[in-house]
Amino acid sequence: MLMINKVFFILVICLCHISMIYCQTLTKDQMLEDLNFMESKIKQYYIPLPLLENRTGVCFVEEFNFLKSKITKDEPIENFVELVRQGLNIINDPHSQIVRKDQIKWYVPNSYLSAVGNVTLKDTISADYFHSLVSDTIYSKIKCQILVKYINGSYYNVRPFGYENLIVDSGEQITAIDGVPMNDFVNKYRNMMLFTSWDPILKQWFCESFKVSLPLIGKTQFTLTVGGKDLKLDCGKPLTILSREFTKSYSPQVYLIDNNILYIRMPMMMNVDWYREELLKKYTPDVKKIIIDIRDNGGGDDSVWQDLLKVIINKPLTYQYKVQIPNNDTLIHCVHSFGDIRRIGNNVYVESDRVIEPDSNSINYDGKIYILQNKYTFSAAAALSSVAWQNPDLILVGEPTVTISGYTFPAIMFKLPNSQVVFNLAFSCDAVGGSSNPFMDKVEVQIAEDADIKGYVDKIMNYDYYGLDYIMNKDKLIKYIKSVH
C-alpha cells in the first residue's frame, strides 16, 4: 500500500509539473534572456556560421536582432517556442532543431558530447510537448493537398485538382501568393517557414512545402496564382485531387542492371548486414560498374557505408578526415579520440588519414564505384560523398546539396534557462574541401535530375522512380553511367 501511495504521489507531482509547463507565461525579460542564451551558443559553437553567411548572404546578427525585436510583451510559452524555431531557422541546419523526448533519453546517458551541454533526463518531461508545437500541431492544420515542385527558380503544381469550375493541371506554374511573387514571398518569410532550402546554383532560397508554413505566417486563407488564375484557397480545406502520384518504393534495393551493373539503393544509412548479404547474392563476375545511390538519403550511421565498401573493394581505400570544431577545451576532450587535434590560429581541426580495408568476404571489385547524390543527400550520407569527392576510385554524380555538407559530428544539446526548451546545435563542418569545395556540396559530374517540369511530372505520376523499370530505362544518372566506357 505504501508503494502504491508513493507511485501515486510521484505521478501527481509529474502531472502538476506538466500542467505548469503547458500554462506557463514567460515575461519579456525571460524570453530575451533565453534568446540571448541561444544566440551566444550559436556564436560560440556553430562553426559553419561564416560559411553560411558567405554562401547565402545571411547576416546572422541582423536576423537574430530582428527576431528579438518581436518580443514586446509577456507571451504564453507556445508563442515563444515558435520564436525559438525561427531562431534556429536562421542557420538553416537540419541538425539544429527543437528535440523530442526520445532524443534526450538517448543523448544524456550515451552521447560522448553530453558533458558539453546542460541537459538532464528531467528535461524529457516537457520535450515532446515543445516539439509538437513545431511539428504535429502545425501539420494537423493542413488539409490542402497541393503538391509543389521547384525547378530552375520557378514553382509548379504537380497534382491536378479541381477548383470551382476549373481544372488546375500538373505542370502549371505557380507565380504568386497574395500577389507577391513566389521568390520574393519565400525571401520575406524564410525564417518563419518550414523546410526552406538554399539553391546553390541560382543562389536563392526556395520552399516547396510553403503550404505547411502559411498558418505560421497568419495566412490560413490565401490567393494562389497558378497558370494565370487567382485561386482563393484555405489551408484547412481539402482540394478535389484528380490524380495522385505513382506508388514509390522507399525500401533498400539491390538490382542487377543489364547483367553488368550492380545498383545499390540506400534510402538511409541503416541495416548494413542486409546490404552486404544482398550484394553477395546478386554480384557476378560480369559486373563492370557498381552504383551506390544515396539520393534523398538523410543520414544514419557512417559505419553502414564503410562496412558496405569493405565487402566491395579489392584494395585499401584511403581518404582524409578533417573536421573543424570550436576552440573549446571540454569539446576537444570529448572528440579527441577521432583524430589528431590541430590548431591553426583560433581554428581547431580534428584530422586523421583513414583507411577502409577490404574484408574477408569482399568481392574484390577493381572498377569505379559511382555515388549518386541529389539536393537532399545529408549527414552520414554526405560523409560518403566527402570520401567520393576525394578518392579517384569513387565518382560523385548528381546535384549539389542544399545544405553545407560532408563529414560532421553529431549535434550538442542545450536547454534554454527560463522556458526549458531543449534544442540540438550542430558544431562542426567538413574542412577537407579547402577553397575549392568549402561547402562540401559539389559533385564531380553534375546532372540535373529534374531539369524541366514536364519530365518531373511524368516521373512522379507514372513511375516508381526507384523501381527497377525506371532505374533501367529512364533514370538520367543511370543512363550517364551506362554511357561511360
Short mmCIF file of C-alpha atoms in Angstrom, two decimals:
data_model
loop_
_atom_site.label_atom_id
_atom_site.label_comp_id
_atom_site.label_asym_id
_atom_site.label_seq_id
_atom_site.Cartn_x
_atom_site.Cartn_y
_atom_site.Cartn_z
CA MET A 1 0.00 0.00 0.00
CA LEU A 2 2.87 2.32 0.87
CA MET A 3 4.47 1.66 -2.54
CA ILE A 4 1.17 2.43 -4.35
CA ASN A 5 0.84 5.72 -2.46
CA LYS A 6 4.43 6.62 -3.34
CA VAL A 7 3.88 5.92 -7.04
CA PHE A 8 0.63 7.90 -6.97
CA PHE A 9 2.39 10.83 -5.29
CA ILE A 10 5.14 10.85 -7.93
CA LEU A 11 2.54 10.69 -10.71
CA VAL A 12 0.64 13.65 -9.25
CA ILE A 13 3.85 15.68 -8.97
CA CYS A 14 4.72 14.92 -12.62
CA LEU A 15 1.25 15.84 -13.83
CA CYS A 16 1.36 19.10 -11.88
CA HIS A 17 4.76 19.88 -13.40
CA ILE A 18 3.49 19.20 -16.92
CA SER A 19 0.37 21.29 -16.29
CA MET A 20 2.53 24.19 -15.12
CA ILE A 21 4.58 23.97 -18.32
CA TYR A 22 1.50 23.96 -20.55
CA CYS A 23 0.03 27.00 -18.79
CA GLN A 24 3.30 28.88 -18.44
CA THR A 25 3.60 32.53 -19.42
CA LEU A 26 7.05 33.97 -19.97
CA THR A 27 7.91 37.58 -19.28
CA LYS A 28 9.56 39.74 -21.89
CA ASP A 29 12.82 39.66 -19.91
CA GLN A 30 12.73 35.86 -19.60
CA MET A 31 12.26 35.42 -23.34
CA LEU A 32 15.04 37.86 -24.17
CA GLU A 33 17.34 36.06 -21.75
CA ASP A 34 16.56 32.75 -23.45
CA LEU A 35 17.15 34.13 -26.93
CA ASN A 36 20.39 35.80 -25.81
CA PHE A 37 21.47 32.42 -24.43
CA MET A 38 20.69 30.71 -27.73
CA GLU A 39 22.43 33.44 -29.74
CA SER A 40 25.55 33.14 -27.59
CA LYS A 41 25.66 29.35 -28.05
CA ILE A 42 25.27 29.66 -31.82
CA LYS A 43 28.10 32.23 -31.99
CA GLN A 44 30.28 30.11 -29.71
CA TYR A 45 29.67 26.66 -31.18
CA TYR A 46 28.19 26.87 -34.67
CA ILE A 47 31.44 26.69 -36.64
CA PRO A 48 29.74 26.71 -40.10
CA LEU A 49 28.30 30.21 -39.43
CA PRO A 50 30.88 32.09 -41.56
CA LEU A 51 30.35 29.54 -44.35
CA LEU A 52 26.58 30.01 -44.13
CA GLU A 53 26.93 33.80 -44.34
CA ASN A 54 29.34 33.54 -47.26
CA ARG A 55 27.21 31.00 -49.12
CA THR A 56 23.79 32.64 -48.68
CA GLY A 57 24.41 36.28 -47.80
CA VAL A 58 22.62 35.84 -44.47
CA CYS A 59 23.76 38.20 -41.70
CA PHE A 60 23.13 36.19 -38.54
CA VAL A 61 23.40 39.10 -36.10
CA GLU A 62 20.96 41.27 -38.06
CA GLU A 63 18.41 38.48 -38.44
CA PHE A 64 18.66 37.44 -34.79
CA ASN A 65 18.28 41.06 -33.63
CA PHE A 66 15.14 41.30 -35.77
CA LEU A 67 13.84 38.14 -34.11
CA LYS A 68 14.42 39.62 -30.66
CA SER A 69 12.60 42.79 -31.69
CA LYS A 70 9.41 40.71 -32.00
CA ILE A 71 9.37 40.32 -28.20
CA THR A 72 7.35 43.28 -26.95
CA LYS A 73 5.27 41.79 -24.11
CA ASP A 74 4.74 38.70 -21.96
CA GLU A 75 3.72 35.65 -24.02
CA PRO A 76 2.36 32.11 -23.49
CA ILE A 77 5.15 29.57 -23.81
CA GLU A 78 3.76 28.15 -27.06
CA ASN A 79 4.28 31.54 -28.75
CA PHE A 80 7.86 31.66 -27.52
CA VAL A 81 8.64 28.12 -28.75
CA GLU A 82 7.74 29.34 -32.24
CA LEU A 83 10.34 32.13 -31.88
CA VAL A 84 12.94 29.54 -30.86
CA ARG A 85 12.14 27.60 -34.03
CA GLN A 86 12.57 30.76 -36.10
CA GLY A 87 15.91 31.47 -34.42
CA LEU A 88 17.21 28.03 -35.37
CA ASN A 89 15.82 28.51 -38.89
CA ILE A 90 18.27 31.37 -39.40
CA ILE A 91 21.21 28.95 -39.53
CA ASN A 92 19.28 26.56 -41.82
CA ASP A 93 20.91 23.40 -40.47
CA PRO A 94 18.74 20.26 -40.20
CA HIS A 95 20.93 19.08 -37.30
CA SER A 96 19.86 22.14 -35.27
CA GLN A 97 16.26 21.69 -34.13
CA ILE A 98 14.00 21.55 -31.07
CA VAL A 99 14.33 17.95 -29.84
CA ARG A 100 11.98 15.16 -28.75
CA LYS A 101 11.89 13.18 -25.50
CA ASP A 102 13.42 10.05 -27.06
CA GLN A 103 16.39 12.05 -28.34
CA ILE A 104 17.15 13.34 -24.83
CA LYS A 105 16.71 9.87 -23.31
CA TRP A 106 19.41 8.53 -25.62
CA TYR A 107 21.70 11.57 -25.58
CA VAL A 108 22.15 12.15 -21.83
CA PRO A 109 23.46 8.67 -20.84
CA ASN A 110 25.03 7.66 -24.16
CA SER A 111 26.45 10.60 -26.12
CA TYR A 112 30.14 11.42 -25.74
CA LEU A 113 29.03 15.07 -26.18
CA SER A 114 26.60 15.23 -23.24
CA ALA A 115 29.24 16.83 -20.99
CA VAL A 116 29.26 19.93 -23.20
CA GLY A 117 25.59 20.90 -22.88
CA ASN A 118 23.34 21.48 -19.87
CA VAL A 119 20.62 18.86 -20.47
CA THR A 120 19.45 16.20 -17.97
CA LEU A 121 16.89 13.39 -18.06
CA LYS A 122 14.46 15.69 -16.20
CA ASP A 123 14.12 17.63 -19.45
CA THR A 124 12.28 14.72 -21.07
CA ILE A 125 9.09 15.71 -19.20
CA SER A 126 8.26 18.65 -21.45
CA ALA A 127 10.30 17.87 -24.59
CA ASP A 128 7.57 16.14 -26.60
CA TYR A 129 5.14 18.97 -25.86
CA PHE A 130 7.59 21.60 -27.08
CA HIS A 131 8.44 19.53 -30.17
CA SER A 132 4.75 19.03 -31.00
CA LEU A 133 4.29 22.81 -31.11
CA VAL A 134 6.62 22.99 -34.12
CA SER A 135 5.54 19.73 -35.78
CA ASP A 136 2.26 17.84 -35.17
CA THR A 137 0.34 20.93 -34.07
CA ILE A 138 1.24 22.62 -37.36
CA TYR A 139 0.79 19.65 -39.70
CA SER A 140 -2.65 18.79 -38.30
CA LYS A 141 -3.99 22.13 -39.53
CA ILE A 142 -3.10 21.46 -43.17
CA LYS A 143 -5.82 19.79 -45.27
CA CYS A 144 -4.97 21.45 -48.59
CA GLN A 145 -3.19 18.73 -50.58
CA ILE A 146 -1.47 20.87 -53.20
CA LEU A 147 1.92 19.40 -54.19
CA VAL A 148 4.58 21.79 -55.45
CA LYS A 149 7.90 21.35 -57.26
CA TYR A 150 10.65 23.98 -57.52
CA ILE A 151 12.71 23.72 -60.72
CA ASN A 152 15.20 26.27 -62.09
CA GLY A 153 13.90 29.10 -59.92
CA SER A 154 10.19 28.55 -60.63
CA TYR A 155 7.36 26.75 -58.80
CA TYR A 156 4.90 24.35 -60.41
CA ASN A 157 1.77 22.47 -59.43
CA VAL A 158 2.23 18.68 -59.53
CA ARG A 159 -1.13 17.12 -58.56
CA PRO A 160 -4.02 18.11 -60.85
CA PHE A 161 -7.02 19.36 -58.89
CA GLY A 162 -10.44 20.87 -59.39
CA TYR A 163 -11.27 24.39 -58.25
CA GLU A 164 -14.87 25.54 -58.64
CA ASN A 165 -15.47 25.01 -62.38
CA LEU A 166 -11.75 25.00 -63.27
CA ILE A 167 -9.12 22.28 -63.54
CA VAL A 168 -5.61 23.15 -62.41
CA ASP A 169 -3.37 20.75 -64.28
CA SER A 170 0.01 19.22 -63.49
CA GLY A 171 2.84 21.48 -64.63
CA GLU A 172 1.01 24.81 -64.35
CA GLN A 173 3.33 27.47 -62.98
CA ILE A 174 2.70 29.00 -59.55
CA THR A 175 3.76 32.63 -59.70
CA ALA A 176 2.48 34.37 -56.56
CA ILE A 177 0.89 34.15 -53.12
CA ASP A 178 -1.44 37.05 -52.31
CA GLY A 179 0.05 38.92 -55.26
CA VAL A 180 3.64 38.59 -54.02
CA PRO A 181 5.97 36.79 -56.49
CA MET A 182 7.00 33.38 -55.15
CA ASN A 183 10.71 34.05 -54.74
CA ASP A 184 10.02 37.37 -53.01
CA PHE A 185 7.49 35.66 -50.73
CA VAL A 186 9.99 32.99 -49.67
CA ASN A 187 12.74 35.56 -49.07
CA LYS A 188 10.41 37.68 -46.94
CA TYR A 189 9.16 34.87 -44.71
CA ARG A 190 12.11 32.46 -44.83
CA ASN A 191 12.74 32.25 -41.09
CA MET A 192 9.06 31.65 -40.37
CA MET A 193 8.71 28.86 -42.92
CA LEU A 194 9.31 25.13 -42.56
CA PHE A 195 11.78 23.23 -44.77
CA THR A 196 13.29 26.23 -46.56
CA SER A 197 16.35 25.30 -48.62
CA TRP A 198 19.18 27.06 -50.44
CA ASP A 199 19.51 26.70 -54.20
CA PRO A 200 23.32 26.55 -54.66
CA ILE A 201 23.08 27.04 -58.43
CA LEU A 202 20.74 30.04 -58.65
CA LYS A 203 21.83 31.22 -55.19
CA GLN A 204 18.41 31.86 -53.71
CA TRP A 205 16.08 30.43 -51.06
CA PHE A 206 13.20 28.16 -52.03
CA CYS A 207 10.44 26.28 -50.21
CA GLU A 208 8.41 23.52 -51.84
CA SER A 209 6.40 22.97 -48.63
CA PHE A 210 5.20 26.54 -48.27
CA LYS A 211 1.58 25.43 -47.72
CA VAL A 212 2.57 23.93 -44.33
CA SER A 213 4.07 27.25 -43.26
CA LEU A 214 1.23 29.58 -44.24
CA PRO A 215 -0.66 29.32 -40.90
CA LEU A 216 2.58 30.30 -39.12
CA ILE A 217 2.65 33.46 -41.23
CA GLY A 218 -1.01 34.15 -40.43
CA LYS A 219 -2.26 33.13 -43.87
CA THR A 220 -4.70 30.26 -43.32
CA GLN A 221 -6.59 31.68 -46.32
CA PHE A 222 -4.60 32.89 -49.29
CA THR A 223 -4.74 33.63 -53.01
CA LEU A 224 -2.52 31.41 -55.12
CA THR A 225 -1.77 32.48 -58.68
CA VAL A 226 -1.46 29.32 -60.79
CA GLY A 227 -1.34 29.29 -64.58
CA GLY A 228 -2.51 32.91 -64.61
CA LYS A 229 -5.57 32.07 -62.46
CA ASP A 230 -6.10 33.51 -58.96
CA LEU A 231 -7.40 30.78 -56.65
CA LYS A 232 -8.70 31.58 -53.18
CA LEU A 233 -7.57 28.62 -51.07
CA ASP A 234 -7.85 27.63 -47.42
CA CYS A 235 -5.09 25.63 -45.69
CA GLY A 236 -7.74 23.84 -43.63
CA LYS A 237 -9.93 22.72 -46.55
CA PRO A 238 -9.15 19.76 -48.84
CA LEU A 239 -8.97 20.13 -52.60
CA THR A 240 -10.58 17.85 -55.17
CA ILE A 241 -7.49 15.93 -56.26
CA LEU A 242 -7.93 14.43 -59.73
CA SER A 243 -4.82 12.24 -59.85
CA ARG A 244 -2.14 11.15 -57.39
CA GLU A 245 1.49 10.12 -57.64
CA PHE A 246 2.53 6.60 -58.55
CA THR A 247 3.31 4.40 -55.53
CA LYS A 248 7.01 4.59 -54.64
CA SER A 249 9.50 2.02 -53.35
CA TYR A 250 11.08 3.53 -50.25
CA SER A 251 12.84 0.34 -49.16
CA PRO A 252 16.50 -0.53 -49.79
CA GLN A 253 17.17 -2.25 -53.12
CA VAL A 254 19.97 -4.16 -54.82
CA TYR A 255 19.45 -4.65 -58.57
CA LEU A 256 21.49 -6.17 -61.36
CA ILE A 257 21.15 -3.91 -64.41
CA ASP A 258 21.91 -5.30 -67.88
CA ASN A 259 23.84 -8.10 -66.17
CA ASN A 260 26.91 -5.89 -65.77
CA ILE A 261 25.93 -3.04 -63.39
CA LEU A 262 25.28 -3.66 -59.70
CA TYR A 263 22.92 -0.99 -58.34
CA ILE A 264 22.54 -0.41 -54.58
CA ARG A 265 19.78 1.93 -53.39
CA MET A 266 20.34 3.27 -49.85
CA PRO A 267 17.43 5.42 -48.57
CA MET A 268 19.01 5.58 -45.07
CA MET A 269 22.35 4.62 -43.56
CA MET A 270 20.95 1.64 -41.65
CA ASN A 271 20.87 -2.19 -41.80
CA VAL A 272 24.30 -2.81 -43.28
CA ASP A 273 24.02 -6.60 -42.91
CA TRP A 274 21.09 -6.62 -45.34
CA TYR A 275 23.06 -4.68 -47.96
CA ARG A 276 26.10 -6.91 -47.64
CA GLU A 277 24.04 -10.10 -47.92
CA GLU A 278 22.08 -8.86 -50.95
CA LEU A 279 25.22 -7.63 -52.68
CA LEU A 280 26.90 -11.01 -52.27
CA LYS A 281 23.78 -12.74 -53.63
CA LYS A 282 23.44 -10.51 -56.71
CA TYR A 283 27.08 -9.99 -57.64
CA THR A 284 28.51 -11.91 -60.61
CA PRO A 285 31.96 -11.73 -62.23
CA ASP A 286 30.30 -9.96 -65.19
CA VAL A 287 29.74 -6.79 -63.10
CA LYS A 288 31.83 -3.96 -64.55
CA LYS A 289 30.29 -1.00 -62.68
CA ILE A 290 28.84 -0.54 -59.19
CA ILE A 291 26.41 2.23 -58.24
CA ILE A 292 25.59 3.33 -54.68
CA ASP A 293 22.51 5.56 -54.82
CA ILE A 294 22.21 7.91 -51.82
CA ARG A 295 19.75 10.36 -53.34
CA ASP A 296 17.31 11.59 -50.66
CA ASN A 297 19.35 9.76 -48.00
CA GLY A 298 19.07 11.83 -44.82
CA GLY A 299 21.80 10.01 -42.91
CA GLY A 300 22.15 7.48 -40.14
CA ASP A 301 25.36 5.69 -39.20
CA ASP A 302 28.70 6.21 -41.00
CA SER A 303 29.67 2.61 -40.31
CA VAL A 304 26.97 1.42 -42.74
CA TRP A 305 28.62 2.77 -45.89
CA GLN A 306 32.08 1.96 -44.50
CA ASP A 307 31.15 -1.70 -43.91
CA LEU A 308 29.45 -1.88 -47.30
CA LEU A 309 32.60 -0.67 -49.06
CA LYS A 310 34.63 -3.31 -47.20
CA VAL A 311 32.72 -6.06 -48.98
CA ILE A 312 33.23 -4.38 -52.40
CA ILE A 313 36.80 -3.11 -52.70
CA ASN A 314 39.89 -5.16 -53.57
CA LYS A 315 42.47 -2.80 -52.09
CA PRO A 316 42.59 -0.27 -49.21
CA LEU A 317 40.54 2.88 -49.81
CA THR A 318 42.17 5.96 -48.30
CA TYR A 319 40.73 9.37 -47.53
CA GLN A 320 41.40 12.38 -45.34
CA TYR A 321 39.22 13.16 -42.34
CA LYS A 322 39.40 16.86 -41.45
CA VAL A 323 36.58 18.33 -39.38
CA GLN A 324 36.67 21.84 -37.93
CA ILE A 325 35.30 22.34 -34.40
CA PRO A 326 35.12 25.24 -31.91
CA ASN A 327 38.16 26.07 -29.80
CA ASN A 328 36.60 24.74 -26.60
CA ASP A 329 38.60 22.56 -24.19
CA THR A 330 35.65 20.46 -22.99
CA LEU A 331 34.54 19.80 -26.55
CA ILE A 332 38.07 18.99 -27.70
CA HIS A 333 38.38 16.46 -24.88
CA CYS A 334 35.09 14.84 -25.99
CA VAL A 335 36.21 14.31 -29.60
CA HIS A 336 39.99 13.88 -29.34
CA SER A 337 39.76 10.12 -29.97
CA PHE A 338 38.52 10.75 -33.54
CA GLY A 339 41.87 12.08 -34.73
CA ASP A 340 44.78 14.40 -34.08
CA ILE A 341 43.88 17.84 -32.72
CA ARG A 342 45.48 20.54 -34.86
CA ARG A 343 45.32 24.26 -34.08
CA ILE A 344 45.86 26.93 -36.74
CA GLY A 345 45.40 30.30 -35.06
CA ASN A 346 41.97 30.20 -33.42
CA ASN A 347 40.81 27.37 -35.68
CA VAL A 348 40.77 23.80 -34.38
CA TYR A 349 40.65 20.70 -36.60
CA VAL A 350 40.24 17.01 -35.87
CA GLU A 351 42.36 15.26 -38.51
CA SER A 352 43.34 11.74 -39.48
CA ASP A 353 44.30 9.77 -42.57
CA ARG A 354 41.72 7.00 -42.72
CA VAL A 355 41.77 3.65 -44.47
CA ILE A 356 38.92 1.27 -45.30
CA GLU A 357 40.32 -2.23 -45.75
CA PRO A 358 38.59 -4.96 -47.77
CA ASP A 359 37.32 -7.73 -45.52
CA SER A 360 37.48 -11.49 -45.99
CA ASN A 361 34.08 -11.59 -47.76
CA SER A 362 34.98 -8.91 -50.31
CA ILE A 363 34.03 -9.47 -53.95
CA ASN A 364 37.41 -7.85 -54.77
CA TYR A 365 35.89 -5.42 -57.26
CA ASP A 366 38.53 -3.30 -59.01
CA GLY A 367 36.42 -0.89 -61.10
CA LYS A 368 34.87 2.52 -60.47
CA ILE A 369 32.15 2.96 -57.86
CA TYR A 370 29.60 5.64 -58.78
CA ILE A 371 27.99 7.52 -55.87
CA LEU A 372 24.70 9.22 -56.79
CA GLN A 373 23.63 12.21 -54.71
CA ASN A 374 20.91 14.82 -55.08
CA LYS A 375 19.96 18.07 -53.36
CA TYR A 376 18.77 16.31 -50.22
CA THR A 377 21.69 13.95 -49.52
CA PHE A 378 22.67 14.78 -45.93
CA SER A 379 24.54 13.87 -42.75
CA ALA A 380 26.09 10.34 -42.76
CA ALA A 381 25.24 10.03 -46.47
CA ALA A 382 27.07 13.29 -47.16
CA ALA A 383 30.10 11.83 -45.36
CA LEU A 384 30.23 9.17 -48.09
CA SER A 385 30.01 11.99 -50.66
CA SER A 386 33.02 13.61 -48.96
CA VAL A 387 35.02 10.41 -49.40
CA ALA A 388 33.89 10.07 -53.02
CA TRP A 389 34.90 13.66 -53.78
CA GLN A 390 38.44 12.87 -52.58
CA ASN A 391 39.03 9.38 -53.95
CA PRO A 392 39.64 8.70 -57.68
CA ASP A 393 38.03 5.24 -57.47
CA LEU A 394 34.70 6.75 -56.38
CA ILE A 395 32.88 9.07 -58.81
CA LEU A 396 30.33 11.51 -57.36
CA VAL A 397 27.44 12.11 -59.78
CA GLY A 398 24.29 14.22 -59.47
CA GLU A 399 23.45 17.61 -57.96
CA PRO A 400 24.99 19.96 -55.39
CA THR A 401 23.34 19.69 -51.98
CA VAL A 402 21.09 22.36 -50.49
CA THR A 403 22.99 22.16 -47.19
CA ILE A 404 26.61 22.65 -46.20
CA SER A 405 27.62 19.00 -46.36
CA GLY A 406 30.35 16.45 -45.74
CA TYR A 407 31.62 14.81 -42.57
CA THR A 408 30.31 16.22 -39.26
CA PHE A 409 29.98 15.23 -35.63
CA PRO A 410 26.53 14.76 -34.07
CA ALA A 411 24.96 17.88 -32.54
CA ILE A 412 25.17 19.14 -28.95
CA MET A 413 22.01 19.64 -26.86
CA PHE A 414 21.35 22.81 -24.89
CA LYS A 415 18.47 23.86 -22.64
CA LEU A 416 17.17 27.43 -22.51
CA PRO A 417 17.27 28.73 -18.90
CA ASN A 418 13.69 30.00 -18.47
CA SER A 419 11.47 28.19 -20.95
CA GLN A 420 13.43 24.91 -20.53
CA VAL A 421 13.19 24.27 -24.29
CA VAL A 422 15.89 21.81 -25.40
CA PHE A 423 17.47 22.16 -28.84
CA ASN A 424 20.18 20.48 -30.88
CA LEU A 425 23.01 22.61 -32.19
CA ALA A 426 25.45 21.46 -34.87
CA PHE A 427 29.03 22.50 -34.11
CA SER A 428 31.31 21.09 -36.82
CA CYS A 429 31.99 21.21 -40.54
CA ASP A 430 34.00 19.23 -43.07
CA ALA A 431 37.12 21.21 -43.95
CA VAL A 432 38.69 18.74 -46.37
CA GLY A 433 37.44 20.65 -49.43
CA GLY A 434 39.52 23.74 -48.69
CA SER A 435 38.99 26.69 -51.01
CA SER A 436 37.96 24.51 -53.98
CA ASN A 437 34.93 23.00 -52.22
CA PRO A 438 34.39 24.97 -48.98
CA PHE A 439 30.74 23.94 -48.54
CA MET A 440 31.39 20.30 -49.50
CA ASP A 441 28.30 20.44 -51.71
CA LYS A 442 29.89 19.84 -55.13
CA VAL A 443 29.75 16.81 -57.40
CA GLU A 444 32.28 15.66 -59.99
CA VAL A 445 29.68 15.04 -62.71
CA GLN A 446 26.76 17.45 -62.43
CA ILE A 447 23.48 16.22 -63.90
CA ALA A 448 20.15 17.95 -63.25
CA GLU A 449 17.87 15.06 -62.37
CA ASP A 450 14.70 17.13 -62.80
CA ALA A 451 15.59 19.68 -65.46
CA ASP A 452 12.02 20.51 -66.55
CA ILE A 453 8.55 20.20 -65.07
CA LYS A 454 7.19 18.01 -67.87
CA GLY A 455 9.77 15.32 -67.22
CA TYR A 456 9.30 15.56 -63.45
CA VAL A 457 5.51 15.20 -63.68
CA ASP A 458 5.91 12.17 -65.93
CA LYS A 459 8.36 10.62 -63.45
CA ILE A 460 6.36 11.17 -60.30
CA MET A 461 2.88 10.49 -61.68
CA ASN A 462 3.62 7.48 -63.89
CA TYR A 463 6.59 5.63 -62.41
CA ASP A 464 8.04 4.12 -59.28
CA TYR A 465 11.24 6.07 -59.83
CA TYR A 466 13.26 3.83 -57.52
CA GLY A 467 11.79 0.70 -59.11
CA LEU A 468 13.81 -1.49 -61.47
CA ASP A 469 11.93 -0.46 -64.64
CA TYR A 470 12.57 3.26 -64.15
CA ILE A 471 16.14 2.76 -62.98
CA MET A 472 16.97 0.63 -66.04
CA ASN A 473 15.22 2.69 -68.69
CA LYS A 474 14.52 6.28 -67.61
CA ASP A 475 16.89 7.46 -64.88
CA LYS A 476 19.22 10.18 -66.26
CA LEU A 477 22.08 9.41 -63.90
CA ILE A 478 21.98 5.70 -64.68
CA LYS A 479 21.93 6.50 -68.41
CA TYR A 480 25.07 8.57 -67.97
CA ILE A 481 26.85 5.76 -66.11
CA LYS A 482 25.84 3.24 -68.79
CA SER A 483 27.42 5.53 -71.41
CA VAL A 484 30.79 5.74 -69.64
CA HIS A 485 33.46 3.43 -71.08
#
